[in-house]
Structure formats: C-alpha cells, structure tokens
Coordinates of N, CA, C and O and ligand atoms in Angstrom, one line a residue:
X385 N 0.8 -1.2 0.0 CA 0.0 0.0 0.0 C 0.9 1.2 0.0 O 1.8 1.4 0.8
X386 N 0.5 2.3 -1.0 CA 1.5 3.6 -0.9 C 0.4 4.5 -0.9 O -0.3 4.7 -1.9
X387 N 0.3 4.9 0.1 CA -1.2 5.8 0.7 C -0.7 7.2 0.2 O 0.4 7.4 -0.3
X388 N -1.8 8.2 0.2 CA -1.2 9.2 -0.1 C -2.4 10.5 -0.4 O -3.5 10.4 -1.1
X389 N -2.1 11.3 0.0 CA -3.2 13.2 -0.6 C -3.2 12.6 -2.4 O -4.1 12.2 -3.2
X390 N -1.7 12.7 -2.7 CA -1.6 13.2 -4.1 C -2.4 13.9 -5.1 O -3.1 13.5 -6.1
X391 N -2.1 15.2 -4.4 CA -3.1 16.5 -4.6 C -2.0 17.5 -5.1 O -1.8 18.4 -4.3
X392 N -1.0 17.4 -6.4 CA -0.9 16.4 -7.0 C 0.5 14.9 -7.0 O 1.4 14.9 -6.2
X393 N 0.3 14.1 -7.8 CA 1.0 13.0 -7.8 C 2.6 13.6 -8.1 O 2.7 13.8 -9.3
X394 N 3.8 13.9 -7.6 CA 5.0 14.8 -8.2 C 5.9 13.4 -8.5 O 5.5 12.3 -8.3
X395 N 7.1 13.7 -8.9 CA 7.8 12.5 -9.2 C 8.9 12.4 -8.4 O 10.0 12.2 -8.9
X396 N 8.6 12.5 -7.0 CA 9.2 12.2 -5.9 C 7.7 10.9 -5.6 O 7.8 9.7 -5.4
X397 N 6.6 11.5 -5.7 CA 5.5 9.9 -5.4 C 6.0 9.0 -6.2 O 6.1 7.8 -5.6
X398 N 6.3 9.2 -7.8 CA 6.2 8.4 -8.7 C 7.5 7.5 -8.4 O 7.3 6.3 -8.4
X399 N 8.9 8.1 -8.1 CA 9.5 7.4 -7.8 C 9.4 6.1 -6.6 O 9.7 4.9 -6.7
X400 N 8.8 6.7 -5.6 CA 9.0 5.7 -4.6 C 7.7 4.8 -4.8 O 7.7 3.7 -4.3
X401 N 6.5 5.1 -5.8 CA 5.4 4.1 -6.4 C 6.9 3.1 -7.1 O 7.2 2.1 -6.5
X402 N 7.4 3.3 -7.9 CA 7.9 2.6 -8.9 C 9.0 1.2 -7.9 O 9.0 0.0 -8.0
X403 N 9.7 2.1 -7.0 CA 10.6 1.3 -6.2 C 9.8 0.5 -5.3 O 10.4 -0.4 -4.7
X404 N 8.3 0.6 -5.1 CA 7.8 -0.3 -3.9 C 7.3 -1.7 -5.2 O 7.5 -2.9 -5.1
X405 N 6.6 -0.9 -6.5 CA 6.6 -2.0 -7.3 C 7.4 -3.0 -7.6 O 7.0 -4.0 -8.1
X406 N 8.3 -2.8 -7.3 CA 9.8 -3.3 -7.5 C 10.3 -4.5 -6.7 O 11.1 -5.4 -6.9
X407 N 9.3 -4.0 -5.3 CA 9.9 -5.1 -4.3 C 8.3 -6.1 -4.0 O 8.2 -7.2 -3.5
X408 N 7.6 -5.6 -4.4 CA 6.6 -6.1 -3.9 C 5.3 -6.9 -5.2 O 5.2 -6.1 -6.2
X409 N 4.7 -7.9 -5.3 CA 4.2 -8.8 -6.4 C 2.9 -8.1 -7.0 O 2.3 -8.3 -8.1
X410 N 2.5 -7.1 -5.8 CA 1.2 -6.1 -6.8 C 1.5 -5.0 -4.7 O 1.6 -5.2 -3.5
X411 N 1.3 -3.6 -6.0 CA 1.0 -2.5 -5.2 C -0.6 -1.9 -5.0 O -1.1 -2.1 -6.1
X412 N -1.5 -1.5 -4.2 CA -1.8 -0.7 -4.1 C -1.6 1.1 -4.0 O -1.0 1.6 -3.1
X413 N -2.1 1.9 -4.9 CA -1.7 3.1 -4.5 C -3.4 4.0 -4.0 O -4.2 4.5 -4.7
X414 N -3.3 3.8 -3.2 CA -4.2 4.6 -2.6 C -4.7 6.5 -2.4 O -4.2 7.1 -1.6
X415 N -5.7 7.0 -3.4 CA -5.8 8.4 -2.6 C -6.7 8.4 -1.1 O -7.8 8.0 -1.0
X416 N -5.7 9.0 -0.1 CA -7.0 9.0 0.7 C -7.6 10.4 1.1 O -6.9 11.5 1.2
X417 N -9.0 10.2 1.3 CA -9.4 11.5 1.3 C -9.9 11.7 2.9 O -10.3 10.9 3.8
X418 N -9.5 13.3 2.9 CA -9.3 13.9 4.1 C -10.0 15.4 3.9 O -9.4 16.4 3.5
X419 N -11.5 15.4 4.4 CA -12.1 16.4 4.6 C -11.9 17.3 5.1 O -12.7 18.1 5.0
X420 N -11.2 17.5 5.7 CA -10.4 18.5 6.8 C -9.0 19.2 5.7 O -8.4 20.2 5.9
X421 N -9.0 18.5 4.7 CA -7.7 18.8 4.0 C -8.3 19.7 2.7 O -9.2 19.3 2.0
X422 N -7.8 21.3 2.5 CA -9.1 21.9 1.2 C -7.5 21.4 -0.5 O -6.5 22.0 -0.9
X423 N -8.4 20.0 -0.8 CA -7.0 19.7 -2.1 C -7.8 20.8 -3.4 O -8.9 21.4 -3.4
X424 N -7.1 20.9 -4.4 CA -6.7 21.1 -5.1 C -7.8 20.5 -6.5 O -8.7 20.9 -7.2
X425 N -6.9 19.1 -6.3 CA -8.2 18.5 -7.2 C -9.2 17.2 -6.8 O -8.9 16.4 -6.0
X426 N -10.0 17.2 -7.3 CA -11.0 15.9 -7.1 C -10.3 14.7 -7.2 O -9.4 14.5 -7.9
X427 N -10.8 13.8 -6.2 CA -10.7 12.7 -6.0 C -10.7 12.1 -7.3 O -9.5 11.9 -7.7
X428 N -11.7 11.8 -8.1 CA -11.3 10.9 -9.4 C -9.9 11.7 -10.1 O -9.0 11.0 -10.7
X429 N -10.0 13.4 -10.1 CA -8.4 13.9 -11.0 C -7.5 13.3 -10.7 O -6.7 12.8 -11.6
X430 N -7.4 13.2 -9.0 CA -5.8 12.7 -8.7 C -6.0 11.3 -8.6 O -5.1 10.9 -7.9
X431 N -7.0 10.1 -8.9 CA -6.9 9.0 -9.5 C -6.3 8.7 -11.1 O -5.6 7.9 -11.7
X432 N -6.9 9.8 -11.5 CA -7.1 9.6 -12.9 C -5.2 10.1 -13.5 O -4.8 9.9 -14.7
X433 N -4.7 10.6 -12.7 CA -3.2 11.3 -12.6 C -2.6 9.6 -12.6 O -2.2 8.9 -13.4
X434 N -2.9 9.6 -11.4 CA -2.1 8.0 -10.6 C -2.3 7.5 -12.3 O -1.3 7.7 -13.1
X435 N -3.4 6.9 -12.6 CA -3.3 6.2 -13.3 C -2.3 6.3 -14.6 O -1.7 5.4 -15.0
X436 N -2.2 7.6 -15.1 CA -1.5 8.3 -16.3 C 0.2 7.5 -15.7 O 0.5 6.4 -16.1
X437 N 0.7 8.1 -15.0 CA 1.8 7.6 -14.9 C 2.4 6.8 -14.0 O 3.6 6.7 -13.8
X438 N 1.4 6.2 -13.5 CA 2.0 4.3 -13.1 C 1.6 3.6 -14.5 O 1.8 2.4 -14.3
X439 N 1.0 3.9 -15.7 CA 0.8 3.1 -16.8 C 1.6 1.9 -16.9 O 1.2 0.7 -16.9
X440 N 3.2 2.3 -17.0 CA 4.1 1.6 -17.0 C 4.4 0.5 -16.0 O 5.4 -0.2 -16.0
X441 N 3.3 0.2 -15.1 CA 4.1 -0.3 -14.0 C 2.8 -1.5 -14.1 O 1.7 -1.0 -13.7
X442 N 2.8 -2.8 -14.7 CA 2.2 -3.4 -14.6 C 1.0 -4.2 -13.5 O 0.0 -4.9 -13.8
X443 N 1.8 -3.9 -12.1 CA 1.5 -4.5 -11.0 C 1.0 -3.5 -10.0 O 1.5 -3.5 -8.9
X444 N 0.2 -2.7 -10.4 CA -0.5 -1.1 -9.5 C -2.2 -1.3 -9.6 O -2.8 -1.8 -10.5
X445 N -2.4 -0.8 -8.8 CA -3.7 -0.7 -8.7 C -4.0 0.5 -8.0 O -3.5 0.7 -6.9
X446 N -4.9 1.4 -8.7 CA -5.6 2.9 -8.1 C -6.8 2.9 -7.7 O -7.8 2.7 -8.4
X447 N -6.9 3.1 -5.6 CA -7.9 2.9 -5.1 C -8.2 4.4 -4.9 O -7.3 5.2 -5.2
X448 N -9.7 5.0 -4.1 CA -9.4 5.9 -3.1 C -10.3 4.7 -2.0 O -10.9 3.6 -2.1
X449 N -9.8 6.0 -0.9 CA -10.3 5.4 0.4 C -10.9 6.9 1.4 O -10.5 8.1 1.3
X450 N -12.0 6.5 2.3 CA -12.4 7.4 3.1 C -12.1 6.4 4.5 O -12.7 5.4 4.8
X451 N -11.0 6.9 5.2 CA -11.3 6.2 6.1 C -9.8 6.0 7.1 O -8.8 6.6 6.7
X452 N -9.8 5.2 8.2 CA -8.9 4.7 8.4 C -8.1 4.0 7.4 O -8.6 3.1 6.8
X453 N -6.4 4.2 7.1 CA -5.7 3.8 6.1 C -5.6 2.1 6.6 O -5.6 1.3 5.7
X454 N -5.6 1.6 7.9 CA -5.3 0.4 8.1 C -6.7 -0.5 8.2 O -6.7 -1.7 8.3
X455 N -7.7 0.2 8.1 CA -9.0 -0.8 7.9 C -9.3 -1.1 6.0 O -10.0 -2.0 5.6
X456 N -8.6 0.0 5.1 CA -8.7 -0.4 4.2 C -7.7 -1.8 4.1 O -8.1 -2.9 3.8
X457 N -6.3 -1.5 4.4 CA -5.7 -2.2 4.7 C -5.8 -3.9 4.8 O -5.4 -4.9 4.1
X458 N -6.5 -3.7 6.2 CA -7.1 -5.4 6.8 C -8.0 -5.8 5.8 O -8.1 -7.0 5.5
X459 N -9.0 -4.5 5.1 CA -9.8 -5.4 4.7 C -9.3 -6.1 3.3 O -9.9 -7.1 2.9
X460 N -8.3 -5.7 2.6 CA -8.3 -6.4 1.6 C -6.9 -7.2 1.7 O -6.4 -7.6 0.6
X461 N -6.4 -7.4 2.9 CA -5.2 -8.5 2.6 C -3.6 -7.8 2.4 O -2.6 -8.4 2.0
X462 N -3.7 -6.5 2.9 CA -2.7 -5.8 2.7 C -1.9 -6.1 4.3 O -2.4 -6.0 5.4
X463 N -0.5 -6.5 4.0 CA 0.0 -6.6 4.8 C 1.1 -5.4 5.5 O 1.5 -5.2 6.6
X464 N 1.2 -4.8 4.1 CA 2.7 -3.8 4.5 C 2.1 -2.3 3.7 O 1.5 -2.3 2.7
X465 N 2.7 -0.9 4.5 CA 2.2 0.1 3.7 C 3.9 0.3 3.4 O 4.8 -0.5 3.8
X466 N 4.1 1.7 2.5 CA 5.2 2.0 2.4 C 5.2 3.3 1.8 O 4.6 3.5 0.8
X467 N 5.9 4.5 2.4 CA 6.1 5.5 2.5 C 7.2 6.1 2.4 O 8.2 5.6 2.9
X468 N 7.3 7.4 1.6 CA 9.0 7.6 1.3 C 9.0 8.9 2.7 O 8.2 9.5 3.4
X469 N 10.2 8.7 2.5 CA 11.2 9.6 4.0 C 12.2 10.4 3.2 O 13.3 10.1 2.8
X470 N 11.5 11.8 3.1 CA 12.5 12.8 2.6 C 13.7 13.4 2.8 O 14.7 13.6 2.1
X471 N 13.1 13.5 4.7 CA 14.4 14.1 4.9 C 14.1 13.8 6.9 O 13.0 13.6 7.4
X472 N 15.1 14.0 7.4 CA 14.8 14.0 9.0 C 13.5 14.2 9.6 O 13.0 13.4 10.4
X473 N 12.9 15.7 9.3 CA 12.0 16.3 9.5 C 10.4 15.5 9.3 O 9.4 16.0 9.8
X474 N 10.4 14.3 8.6 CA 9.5 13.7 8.1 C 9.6 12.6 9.1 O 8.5 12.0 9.3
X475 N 10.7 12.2 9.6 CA 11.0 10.5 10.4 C 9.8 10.9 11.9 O 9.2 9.9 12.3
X476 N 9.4 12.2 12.6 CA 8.9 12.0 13.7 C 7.7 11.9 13.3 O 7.3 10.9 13.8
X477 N 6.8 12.3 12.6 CA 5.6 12.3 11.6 C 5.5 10.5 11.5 O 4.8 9.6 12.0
X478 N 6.5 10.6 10.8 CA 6.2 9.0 9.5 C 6.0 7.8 11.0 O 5.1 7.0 11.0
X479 N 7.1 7.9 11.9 CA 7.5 6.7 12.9 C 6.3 6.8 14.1 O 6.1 6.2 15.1
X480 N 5.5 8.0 13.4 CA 4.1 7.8 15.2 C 3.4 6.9 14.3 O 2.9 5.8 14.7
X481 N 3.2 7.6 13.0 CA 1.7 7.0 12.2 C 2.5 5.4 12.0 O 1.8 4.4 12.0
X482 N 3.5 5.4 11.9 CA 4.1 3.5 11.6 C 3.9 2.9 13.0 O 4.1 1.7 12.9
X483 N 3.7 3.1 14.0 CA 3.5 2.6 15.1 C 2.2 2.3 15.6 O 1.9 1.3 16.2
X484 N 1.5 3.3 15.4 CA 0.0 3.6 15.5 C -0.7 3.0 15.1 O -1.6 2.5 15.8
X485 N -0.6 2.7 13.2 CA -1.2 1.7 12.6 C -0.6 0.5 12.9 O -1.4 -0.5 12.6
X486 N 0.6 0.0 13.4 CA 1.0 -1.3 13.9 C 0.4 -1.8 14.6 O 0.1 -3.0 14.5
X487 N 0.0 -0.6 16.1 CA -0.9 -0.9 17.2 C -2.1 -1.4 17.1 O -2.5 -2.4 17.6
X488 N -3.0 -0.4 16.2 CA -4.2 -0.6 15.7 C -4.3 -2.1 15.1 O -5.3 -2.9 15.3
X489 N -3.4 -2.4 14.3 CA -3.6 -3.4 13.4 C -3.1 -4.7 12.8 O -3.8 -5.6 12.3
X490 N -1.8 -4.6 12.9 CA -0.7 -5.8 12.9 C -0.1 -5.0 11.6 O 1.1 -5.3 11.6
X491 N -0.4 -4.4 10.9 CA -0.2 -3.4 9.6 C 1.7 -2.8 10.0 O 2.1 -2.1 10.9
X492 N 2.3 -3.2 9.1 CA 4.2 -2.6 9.0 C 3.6 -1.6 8.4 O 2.4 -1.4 8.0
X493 N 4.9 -1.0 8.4 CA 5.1 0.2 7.5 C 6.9 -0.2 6.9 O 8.0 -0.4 7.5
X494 N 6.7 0.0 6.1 CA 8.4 0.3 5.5 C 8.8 1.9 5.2 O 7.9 2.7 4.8
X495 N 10.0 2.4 5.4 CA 10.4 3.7 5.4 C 11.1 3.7 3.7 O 12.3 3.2 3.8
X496 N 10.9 4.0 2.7 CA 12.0 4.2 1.7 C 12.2 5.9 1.6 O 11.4 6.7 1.4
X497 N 13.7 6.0 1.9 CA 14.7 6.9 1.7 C 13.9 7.2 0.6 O 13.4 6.3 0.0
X498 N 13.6 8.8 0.1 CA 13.8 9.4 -1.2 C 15.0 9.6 -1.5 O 16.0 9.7 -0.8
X499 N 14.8 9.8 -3.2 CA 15.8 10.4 -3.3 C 16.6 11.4 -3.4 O 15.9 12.1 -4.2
X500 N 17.9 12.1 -3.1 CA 18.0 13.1 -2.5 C 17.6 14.3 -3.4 O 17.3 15.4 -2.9
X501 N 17.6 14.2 -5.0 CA 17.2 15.2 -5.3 C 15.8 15.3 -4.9 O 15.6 16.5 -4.8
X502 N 14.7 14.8 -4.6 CA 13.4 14.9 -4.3 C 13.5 15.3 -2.8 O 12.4 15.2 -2.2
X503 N 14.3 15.6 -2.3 CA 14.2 15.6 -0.9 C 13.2 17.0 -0.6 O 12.6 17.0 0.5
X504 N 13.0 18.2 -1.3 CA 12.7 19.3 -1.2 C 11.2 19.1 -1.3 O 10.3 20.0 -1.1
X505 N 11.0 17.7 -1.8 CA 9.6 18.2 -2.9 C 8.5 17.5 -2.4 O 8.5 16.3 -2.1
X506 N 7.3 18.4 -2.3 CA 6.4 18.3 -1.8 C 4.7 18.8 -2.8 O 4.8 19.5 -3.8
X507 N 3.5 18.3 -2.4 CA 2.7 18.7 -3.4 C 2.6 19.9 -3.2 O 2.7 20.6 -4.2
X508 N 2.6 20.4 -2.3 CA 2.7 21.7 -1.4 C 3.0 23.1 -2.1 O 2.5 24.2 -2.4
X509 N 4.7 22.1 -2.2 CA 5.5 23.7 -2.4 C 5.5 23.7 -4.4 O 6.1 24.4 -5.1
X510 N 4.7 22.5 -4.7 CA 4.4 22.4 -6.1 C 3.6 23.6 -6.7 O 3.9 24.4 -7.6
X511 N 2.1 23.3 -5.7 CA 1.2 24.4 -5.5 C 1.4 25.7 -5.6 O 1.0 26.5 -6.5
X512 N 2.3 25.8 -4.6 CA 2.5 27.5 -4.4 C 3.2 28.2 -5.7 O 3.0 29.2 -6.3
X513 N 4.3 27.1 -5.9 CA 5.0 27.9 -6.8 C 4.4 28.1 -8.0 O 4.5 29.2 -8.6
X514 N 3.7 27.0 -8.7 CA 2.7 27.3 -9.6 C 1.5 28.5 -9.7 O 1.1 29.1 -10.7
X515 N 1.1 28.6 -8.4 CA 0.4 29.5 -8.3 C 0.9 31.1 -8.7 O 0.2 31.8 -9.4
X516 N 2.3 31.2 -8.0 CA 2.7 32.2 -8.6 C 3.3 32.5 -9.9 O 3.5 33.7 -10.2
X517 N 3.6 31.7 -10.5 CA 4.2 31.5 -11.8 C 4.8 30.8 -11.8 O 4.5 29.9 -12.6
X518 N 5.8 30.5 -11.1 CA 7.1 29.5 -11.3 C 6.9 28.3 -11.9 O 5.8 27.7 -11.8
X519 N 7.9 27.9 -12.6 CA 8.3 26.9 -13.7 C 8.3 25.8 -12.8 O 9.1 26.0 -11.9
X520 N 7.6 24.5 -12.6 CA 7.7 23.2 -12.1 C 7.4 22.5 -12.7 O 6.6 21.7 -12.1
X521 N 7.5 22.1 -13.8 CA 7.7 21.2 -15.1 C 8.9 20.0 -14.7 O 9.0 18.8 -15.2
X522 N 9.6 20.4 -14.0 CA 10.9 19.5 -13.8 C 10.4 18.6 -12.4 O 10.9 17.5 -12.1
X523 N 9.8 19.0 -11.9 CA 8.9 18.6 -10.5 C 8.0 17.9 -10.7 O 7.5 17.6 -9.6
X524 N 7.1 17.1 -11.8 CA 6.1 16.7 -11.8 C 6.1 16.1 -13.2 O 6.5 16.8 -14.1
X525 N 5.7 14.6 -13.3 CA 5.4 14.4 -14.5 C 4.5 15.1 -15.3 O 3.6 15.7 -15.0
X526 N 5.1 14.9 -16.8 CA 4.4 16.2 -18.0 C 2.8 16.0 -17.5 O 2.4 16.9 -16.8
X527 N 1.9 15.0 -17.7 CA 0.5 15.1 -17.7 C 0.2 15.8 -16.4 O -0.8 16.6 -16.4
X528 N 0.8 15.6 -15.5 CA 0.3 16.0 -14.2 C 0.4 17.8 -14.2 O -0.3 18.7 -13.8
X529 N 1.9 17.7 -15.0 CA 2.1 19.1 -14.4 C 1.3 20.3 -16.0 O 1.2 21.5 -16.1
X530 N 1.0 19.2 -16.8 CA -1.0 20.3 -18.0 C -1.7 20.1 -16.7 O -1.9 21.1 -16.0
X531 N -2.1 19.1 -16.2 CA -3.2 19.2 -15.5 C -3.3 20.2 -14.4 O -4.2 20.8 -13.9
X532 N -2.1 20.2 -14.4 CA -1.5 21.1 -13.0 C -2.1 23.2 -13.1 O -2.5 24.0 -12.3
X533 N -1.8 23.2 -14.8 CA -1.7 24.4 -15.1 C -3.1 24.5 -15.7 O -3.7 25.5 -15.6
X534 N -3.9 23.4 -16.4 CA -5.2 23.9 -16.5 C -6.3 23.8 -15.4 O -7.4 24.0 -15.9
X535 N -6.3 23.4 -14.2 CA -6.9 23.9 -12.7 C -6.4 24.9 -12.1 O -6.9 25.2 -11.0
X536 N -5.5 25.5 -12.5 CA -5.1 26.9 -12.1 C -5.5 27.9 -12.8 O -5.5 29.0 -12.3
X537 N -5.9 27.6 -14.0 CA -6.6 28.7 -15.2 C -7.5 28.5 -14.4 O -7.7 29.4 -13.6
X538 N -8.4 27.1 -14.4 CA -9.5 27.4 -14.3 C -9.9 27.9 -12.7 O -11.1 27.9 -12.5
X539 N -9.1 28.4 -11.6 CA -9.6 28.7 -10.6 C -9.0 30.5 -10.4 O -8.8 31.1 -9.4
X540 N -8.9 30.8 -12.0 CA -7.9 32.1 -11.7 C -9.5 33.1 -12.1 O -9.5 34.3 -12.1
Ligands
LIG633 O1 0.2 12.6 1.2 P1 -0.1 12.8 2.7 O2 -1.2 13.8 2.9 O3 1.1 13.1 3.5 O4 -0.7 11.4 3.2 C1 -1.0 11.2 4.5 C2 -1.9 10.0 4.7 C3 -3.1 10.1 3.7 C4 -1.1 8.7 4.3 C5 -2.4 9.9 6.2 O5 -3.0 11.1 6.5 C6 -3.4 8.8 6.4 O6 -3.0 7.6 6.5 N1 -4.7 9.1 6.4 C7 -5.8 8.2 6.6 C8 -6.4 8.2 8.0 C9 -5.5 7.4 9.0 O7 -5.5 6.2 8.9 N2 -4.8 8.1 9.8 C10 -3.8 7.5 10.7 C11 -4.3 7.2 12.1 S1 -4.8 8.7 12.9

C-alpha cells in the first residue's frame, strides 16, 4: 500500500510508487481523502493522474479510500504500507503514524529513503509555486504538471 493526498502525484510519489513496485508482487496506490484537507483536485483527478503515470508499472492498482488507512488495509489483505522519508523532519511524523497503525492493526510500515534530489519536494510547495508562476515542469510528471496548469486557469 502507498497511501497518499496526491493533490498532486510529483515525481518524488512516482519514484517511490515505482521502487515499492519493484519489491513487492502487486502494489496498491491509494488516494485518501481527508475532509479536513481543502485539495486542489478531485478525487477521481488525482486518481485519474495516478493512473497516467503508473501506466508503466504493470502491477499497481488505483484505489481511493475514506477512512482509516489500516482498515482499508485489513480489509483487503494488505499486509505492509510503504512511505518515502524525505528528509529527517519527516521521520517524527512518519515513525508515530508506523506505530500507531501497527498498534491498531498488525499493519508494518516500510520507510524508503527518497531520493535526494526529491528531498525538497512536496505537493505543497508544487502548489505554491505554480500559483505564482514559477516553472515546475521538472517537478512533476508532463501530464500531471498540464493538468496542474489547466486547474489553475481554471480557478484564476
Ligand atoms: O500525502 P499525505 O497527505 O502526506 O498522506 C497522509 C496519509 C493520507 C497517508 C495519512 O494522512 C493517512 O494515513 N490518512 C488516513 C487516516 C488514517 O488512517 N490516519 C492514521 C491514524 S490517525
């Protein structure tokens, strides 16, 4: 399972989708939705993203979920989630929620290192900078990052 906002999908997600594929016989990629969170785009957009560029990855599957991440989890046979770790600042975050859902559930968590150039990158600071003009084409796969610029037309 590689849970995730992906509001939007950057290629810091896409990487560590690609490397969990890699170790594991079929991925889940999960959006989960968080009403409390005001995203960007709709739930099916940032499915319909996921889908565009895991194409390549034979062994993915694009869920969303409302809910506890570890009751989706149990219910379908998921044993392990897996989450990238940017940078230090992310390990006190990442190591409550990997414990928590352990407690709750029997549910691991694996930590994979990003990689260091993605270490900065976030959907976040994707957002902003697009917002104000800045160039993030190099931050986001191409489809993601049209998509990126025609939901900002359209909310201009
Ligand atoms: O991309 P994000 O926003 O950093 O992903 C965070 C996410 C969605 C993985 C996390 O918020 C999550 O697991 N949400 C589901 C609700 C849940 O199970 N929370 C943990 C116990 S409080």
């Amino acid at each position: 399972m590689c849970p995730g906002s992906y509001d939007p999908a950057t290629n810091g997600h896409v990487d560590i989708i690609e490397r969990a594929a890699s170790q594991f016989d079929e991925v889940v990629v999960a959006v989960l939705i968080n009403k409390t969170k005001n995203c960007l785009f709709e739930v099916s957009d940032r499915m319909a993203m996921l889908k565009e560029v895991t194409e390549h990855l034979p062994n993915i599957c694009i869920d969303s979920w409302h809910g506890l991440l570890v009751d989706y989890c149990t219910a379908n046979g998921i044993a392990t989630i897996v989450k990238g770790l940017r940078a230090v600042s992310d390990f006190d975050y990442e190591l409550q929620m990997a414990q928590l859902n352990y407690q709750l559930s029997g549910v691991d968590t694996m930590l994979l290192p990003s990689k260091p150039y993605y270490s900065y990158l976030s959907s976040s600071v994707v957002k902003e900078v697009a917002t104000y003009g800045g160039d993030v084409g190099h931050l986001l796969p191409p489809t993601v990052h049209q998509r990126l610029i025609n939901r900002l037309a359209e909310r201009r």
